[in-house]
């Protein structure tokens, strides 16, 4: 076939140059659904173009075993034809668009897929040139008309729709007509509201949907990110003439995803004019995602060209996402329940457990409950971009607040362990900083990124691809590392106290392990256990906390005493005696501490309530 192609006139075709007087009278097109349309009368120039297209149409049929060289030659010829008719409307004819569509359909046949792939690997720009030629030719054909009309050329591999309208919305494709199943059964659609070209006498548009070239176009993405992206939709070309003077995201394109095993959609377009990219390059400038689900993405553009959806490969299959979502929901629910129990217990026993550490603990429980509830209710609300962004920003702040309070807990412990006789509380400035610093981090992150990276098609959270995730990971790692250092210092101090110096290794280990268990859930380290961290906070700071258990026992005795007072009549002399006896029993019980409690639980020095409640105070430290 290549030998036959060489017989065709080579560019620049002589017939295109030698053009006589052009008759600009237009004729009626009976194939345009009964609507009038004016085309240039056929003349010598149009005849030559028709002949070239007809010959190419025959030579590129599937039965002729088209080679990669034939594809290159054909693309070059179509490029020259499109360039010529752009400035010479006399080279167009009423039937020419049909021949042009048939020729492009031949070149894009699946049987030529391997040849196109080979050309792509050789860094050839042939397919990009073909796509650009179709765009330019379709626009030229539309511009040659001066009255309302609509025409659709539908083929197995592409559907071309063009026309001119007045005061009417543009919706493509026109599904009222018989179309190829691959476009009729899909949800792919281009739309533009008529308000954007109101006042114009007439508006022309042209569009092309390509069925099978998504994997054959260049994979380069003009972006700062190093992540890989694939085209995960059909290619949709759209242009409108005259172009509105102000294009502020007026073109809406709905893309059906080719595969659901992708994530993080970008609304892209093929930039033919980027220096250094002879094959074209995908760009996201002037585009934004409006809505995205597993099956489709809706984009808005402020310009016209060849559009597509770019997505990063790899996503948890939907068959796996349901069990994972159930696990997350169960884990968060358990944590919310346990944290609520912790707050209730501390509220009831507050007179017995009140301390700076308890205040930090309550703040942390409230922050964790709020973040878990918002996570469960909003992390998958991706249908509305604005709402999803707001949820992602709020979650960013709440999770940073959680870690800030964990750091406050670590600082509080470090002060108790290292500075034995400190009497002044630091809570009045430590707690406000826990709320202010996360707000500063979130504000800076949102301002620098202009909210890009807050939420994607899967979750309303920070996206990995935008690197915004480090605005959470970096502070969290800082908290975890700092608290691990504090934990090591605390264990060292415990093991070197005089109280444990004479103990056996087994006794030391037992006391050390119990000490770690008490503070471990609050140091941010249990974050690796995910949503179950609330369970460990409740376990070690309520049910296994001896101070809480003793306070509860005293609370129960007081409650029983009150019930007895209501049910029996006591003399005025008996009640003080019973009350004194209850207090004596509580005081005696409080003195019966185990070895590890002697290490972790403070004693009253100079009537200092701050240290009375501290489980980390050790009198032995005063000797260092």
PDB file of C-alpha atoms in Angstrom, residues 397-529:
ATOM      1  CA  UNK A 397      -7.160  20.125  61.978  1.00  0.00           C
ATOM      2  CA  UNK A 398      -8.793  17.572  64.290  1.00  0.00           C
ATOM      3  CA  UNK A 399      -6.172  14.896  63.719  1.00  0.00           C
ATOM      4  CA  UNK A 400      -3.384  17.416  64.294  1.00  0.00           C
ATOM      5  CA  UNK A 401      -5.193  18.488  67.482  1.00  0.00           C
ATOM      6  CA  UNK A 402      -5.236  14.847  68.616  1.00  0.00           C
ATOM      7  CA  UNK A 403      -1.480  14.594  68.223  1.00  0.00           C
ATOM      8  CA  UNK A 404      -0.909  17.999  69.821  1.00  0.00           C
ATOM      9  CA  UNK A 405      -2.768  16.861  72.946  1.00  0.00           C
ATOM     10  CA  UNK A 406      -0.727  13.648  72.955  1.00  0.00           C
ATOM     11  CA  UNK A 407       2.415  15.779  72.865  1.00  0.00           C
ATOM     12  CA  UNK A 408       1.044  17.861  75.738  1.00  0.00           C
ATOM     13  CA  UNK A 409       0.625  14.645  77.696  1.00  0.00           C
ATOM     14  CA  UNK A 410       4.226  13.743  76.981  1.00  0.00           C
ATOM     15  CA  UNK A 411       5.460  17.172  78.077  1.00  0.00           C
ATOM     16  CA  UNK A 412       3.428  16.924  81.265  1.00  0.00           C
ATOM     17  CA  UNK A 413       4.934  13.523  82.068  1.00  0.00           C
ATOM     18  CA  UNK A 414       8.459  14.731  81.320  1.00  0.00           C
ATOM     19  CA  UNK A 415       8.064  17.636  83.748  1.00  0.00           C
ATOM     20  CA  UNK A 416       6.724  15.335  86.472  1.00  0.00           C
ATOM     21  CA  UNK A 417       9.565  12.879  86.064  1.00  0.00           C
ATOM     22  CA  UNK A 418      12.466  15.290  85.700  1.00  0.00           C
ATOM     23  CA  UNK A 419      11.381  18.247  87.864  1.00  0.00           C
ATOM     24  CA  UNK A 420      10.291  16.592  91.084  1.00  0.00           C
ATOM     25  CA  UNK A 421       9.161  19.524  93.228  1.00  0.00           C
ATOM     26  CA  UNK A 422       7.639  21.737  90.531  1.00  0.00           C
ATOM     27  CA  UNK A 423       4.548  23.357  92.029  1.00  0.00           C
ATOM     28  CA  UNK A 424       3.375  25.621  89.210  1.00  0.00           C
ATOM     29  CA  UNK A 425       1.092  24.195  86.564  1.00  0.00           C
ATOM     30  CA  UNK A 426       1.851  24.829  82.875  1.00  0.00           C
ATOM     31  CA  UNK A 427      -1.627  23.897  81.715  1.00  0.00           C
ATOM     32  CA  UNK A 428      -2.771  27.499  81.280  1.00  0.00           C
ATOM     33  CA  UNK A 429      -0.494  27.931  78.235  1.00  0.00           C
ATOM     34  CA  UNK A 430       0.006  24.313  77.175  1.00  0.00           C
ATOM     35  CA  UNK A 431      -3.651  23.610  76.318  1.00  0.00           C
ATOM     36  CA  UNK A 432      -4.206  26.804  74.247  1.00  0.00           C
ATOM     37  CA  UNK A 433      -1.103  26.008  72.209  1.00  0.00           C
ATOM     38  CA  UNK A 434      -2.555  22.573  71.447  1.00  0.00           C
ATOM     39  CA  UNK A 435      -5.478  24.279  69.694  1.00  0.00           C
ATOM     40  CA  UNK A 436      -3.591  27.156  68.082  1.00  0.00           C
ATOM     41  CA  UNK A 437      -0.619  25.353  66.501  1.00  0.00           C
ATOM     42  CA  UNK A 438      -2.738  22.880  64.440  1.00  0.00           C
ATOM     43  CA  UNK A 439      -4.823  25.818  63.187  1.00  0.00           C
ATOM     44  CA  UNK A 440      -1.660  27.596  62.032  1.00  0.00           C
ATOM     45  CA  UNK A 441      -0.404  24.483  60.211  1.00  0.00           C
ATOM     46  CA  UNK A 442      -3.742  23.958  58.441  1.00  0.00           C
ATOM     47  CA  UNK A 443      -3.991  27.646  57.481  1.00  0.00           C
ATOM     48  CA  UNK A 444      -0.523  27.660  55.952  1.00  0.00           C
ATOM     49  CA  UNK A 445      -1.139  24.390  54.106  1.00  0.00           C
ATOM     50  CA  UNK A 446      -4.472  25.563  52.703  1.00  0.00           C
ATOM     51  CA  UNK A 447      -3.025  28.925  51.680  1.00  0.00           C
ATOM     52  CA  UNK A 448       0.069  27.551  49.958  1.00  0.00           C
ATOM     53  CA  UNK A 449      -1.798  24.834  48.042  1.00  0.00           C
ATOM     54  CA  UNK A 450      -4.915  26.968  47.395  1.00  0.00           C
ATOM     55  CA  UNK A 451      -6.941  24.006  48.712  1.00  0.00           C
ATOM     56  CA  UNK A 452      -5.564  21.706  46.011  1.00  0.00           C
ATOM     57  CA  UNK A 453      -5.023  18.292  47.560  1.00  0.00           C
ATOM     58  CA  UNK A 454      -7.823  18.490  50.116  1.00  0.00           C
ATOM     59  CA  UNK A 455     -10.024  15.607  48.959  1.00  0.00           C
ATOM     60  CA  UNK A 456     -10.153  13.473  45.827  1.00  0.00           C
ATOM     61  CA  UNK A 457     -12.537  11.077  44.119  1.00  0.00           C
ATOM     62  CA  UNK A 458     -12.156   8.461  46.875  1.00  0.00           C
ATOM     63  CA  UNK A 459     -11.864  10.244  50.195  1.00  0.00           C
ATOM     64  CA  UNK A 460     -12.225  13.683  51.730  1.00  0.00           C
ATOM     65  CA  UNK A 461      -8.716  13.670  53.116  1.00  0.00           C
ATOM     66  CA  UNK A 462      -5.242  14.832  52.108  1.00  0.00           C
ATOM     67  CA  UNK A 463      -4.097  13.436  48.775  1.00  0.00           C
ATOM     68  CA  UNK A 464      -0.800  11.611  48.541  1.00  0.00           C
ATOM     69  CA  UNK A 465      -0.135  12.783  44.992  1.00  0.00           C
ATOM     70  CA  UNK A 466      -0.188  16.468  45.935  1.00  0.00           C
ATOM     71  CA  UNK A 467       2.380  15.885  48.724  1.00  0.00           C
ATOM     72  CA  UNK A 468      -0.045  17.691  51.055  1.00  0.00           C
ATOM     73  CA  UNK A 469      -0.197  14.535  53.163  1.00  0.00           C
ATOM     74  CA  UNK A 470       3.155  15.585  54.655  1.00  0.00           C
ATOM     75  CA  UNK A 471       1.379  18.473  56.366  1.00  0.00           C
ATOM     76  CA  UNK A 472      -0.090  15.768  58.598  1.00  0.00           C
ATOM     77  CA  UNK A 473       2.579  13.053  58.541  1.00  0.00           C
ATOM     78  CA  UNK A 474       5.473  15.354  59.501  1.00  0.00           C
ATOM     79  CA  UNK A 475       3.829  16.800  62.673  1.00  0.00           C
ATOM     80  CA  UNK A 476       2.537  13.347  63.641  1.00  0.00           C
ATOM     81  CA  UNK A 477       6.004  11.822  63.308  1.00  0.00           C
ATOM     82  CA  UNK A 478       7.462  14.655  65.368  1.00  0.00           C
ATOM     83  CA  UNK A 479       4.986  13.954  68.183  1.00  0.00           C
ATOM     84  CA  UNK A 480       5.591  10.206  68.116  1.00  0.00           C
ATOM     85  CA  UNK A 481       9.395  10.546  68.125  1.00  0.00           C
ATOM     86  CA  UNK A 482       9.329  13.173  70.897  1.00  0.00           C
ATOM     87  CA  UNK A 483       7.075  11.056  73.075  1.00  0.00           C
ATOM     88  CA  UNK A 484       9.189   7.954  72.515  1.00  0.00           C
ATOM     89  CA  UNK A 485      12.197   9.912  73.792  1.00  0.00           C
ATOM     90  CA  UNK A 486      10.169  11.007  76.832  1.00  0.00           C
ATOM     91  CA  UNK A 487       9.095   7.400  77.374  1.00  0.00           C
ATOM     92  CA  UNK A 488      12.709   6.221  77.353  1.00  0.00           C
ATOM     93  CA  UNK A 489      13.686   8.917  79.852  1.00  0.00           C
ATOM     94  CA  UNK A 490      10.795   7.968  82.090  1.00  0.00           C
ATOM     95  CA  UNK A 491      11.694   4.264  82.055  1.00  0.00           C
ATOM     96  CA  UNK A 492      15.302   5.114  82.825  1.00  0.00           C
ATOM     97  CA  UNK A 493      14.288   7.271  85.785  1.00  0.00           C
ATOM     98  CA  UNK A 494      11.965   4.575  87.110  1.00  0.00           C
ATOM     99  CA  UNK A 495      14.569   1.841  86.846  1.00  0.00           C
ATOM    100  CA  UNK A 496      17.263   3.890  88.567  1.00  0.00           C
ATOM    101  CA  UNK A 497      15.225   5.034  91.554  1.00  0.00           C
ATOM    102  CA  UNK A 498      16.260   3.860  94.997  1.00  0.00           C
ATOM    103  CA  UNK A 499      12.896   2.234  95.456  1.00  0.00           C
ATOM    104  CA  UNK A 500      13.617  -0.243  92.664  1.00  0.00           C
ATOM    105  CA  UNK A 501      17.356  -0.526  93.106  1.00  0.00           C
ATOM    106  CA  UNK A 502      16.988  -3.412  95.569  1.00  0.00           C
ATOM    107  CA  UNK A 503      14.274  -5.163  93.588  1.00  0.00           C
ATOM    108  CA  UNK A 504      14.812  -8.238  91.475  1.00  0.00           C
ATOM    109  CA  UNK A 505      14.899  -8.066  87.682  1.00  0.00           C
ATOM    110  CA  UNK A 506      11.454  -9.656  87.503  1.00  0.00           C
ATOM    111  CA  UNK A 507       9.977  -7.060  89.846  1.00  0.00           C
ATOM    112  CA  UNK A 508      11.643  -4.231  87.917  1.00  0.00           C
ATOM    113  CA  UNK A 509      10.296  -5.562  84.629  1.00  0.00           C
ATOM    114  CA  UNK A 510       6.806  -5.893  86.029  1.00  0.00           C
ATOM    115  CA  UNK A 511       6.827  -2.342  87.367  1.00  0.00           C
ATOM    116  CA  UNK A 512       8.275  -0.977  84.093  1.00  0.00           C
ATOM    117  CA  UNK A 513       5.737  -2.752  81.909  1.00  0.00           C
ATOM    118  CA  UNK A 514       2.840  -1.491  83.976  1.00  0.00           C
ATOM    119  CA  UNK A 515       4.229   2.023  83.839  1.00  0.00           C
ATOM    120  CA  UNK A 516       4.487   1.876  80.055  1.00  0.00           C
ATOM    121  CA  UNK A 517       0.957   0.555  79.713  1.00  0.00           C
ATOM    122  CA  UNK A 518      -0.429   3.518  81.642  1.00  0.00           C
ATOM    123  CA  UNK A 519       0.959   6.197  79.321  1.00  0.00           C
ATOM    124  CA  UNK A 520       1.421   4.236  76.089  1.00  0.00           C
ATOM    125  CA  UNK A 521      -2.056   4.996  74.624  1.00  0.00           C
ATOM    126  CA  UNK A 522      -1.607   8.747  75.107  1.00  0.00           C
ATOM    127  CA  UNK A 523       1.756   9.062  73.416  1.00  0.00           C
ATOM    128  CA  UNK A 524       0.537   8.813  69.827  1.00  0.00           C
ATOM    129  CA  UNK A 525       2.260   5.470  69.354  1.00  0.00           C
ATOM    130  CA  UNK A 526      -1.031   3.560  69.362  1.00  0.00           C
ATOM    131  CA  UNK A 527      -2.050   5.505  66.239  1.00  0.00           C
ATOM    132  CA  UNK A 528      -0.678   2.545  64.270  1.00  0.00           C
ATOM    133  CA  UNK A 529      -3.565   0.551  65.731  1.00  0.00           C
TER     134      UNK A 529
END
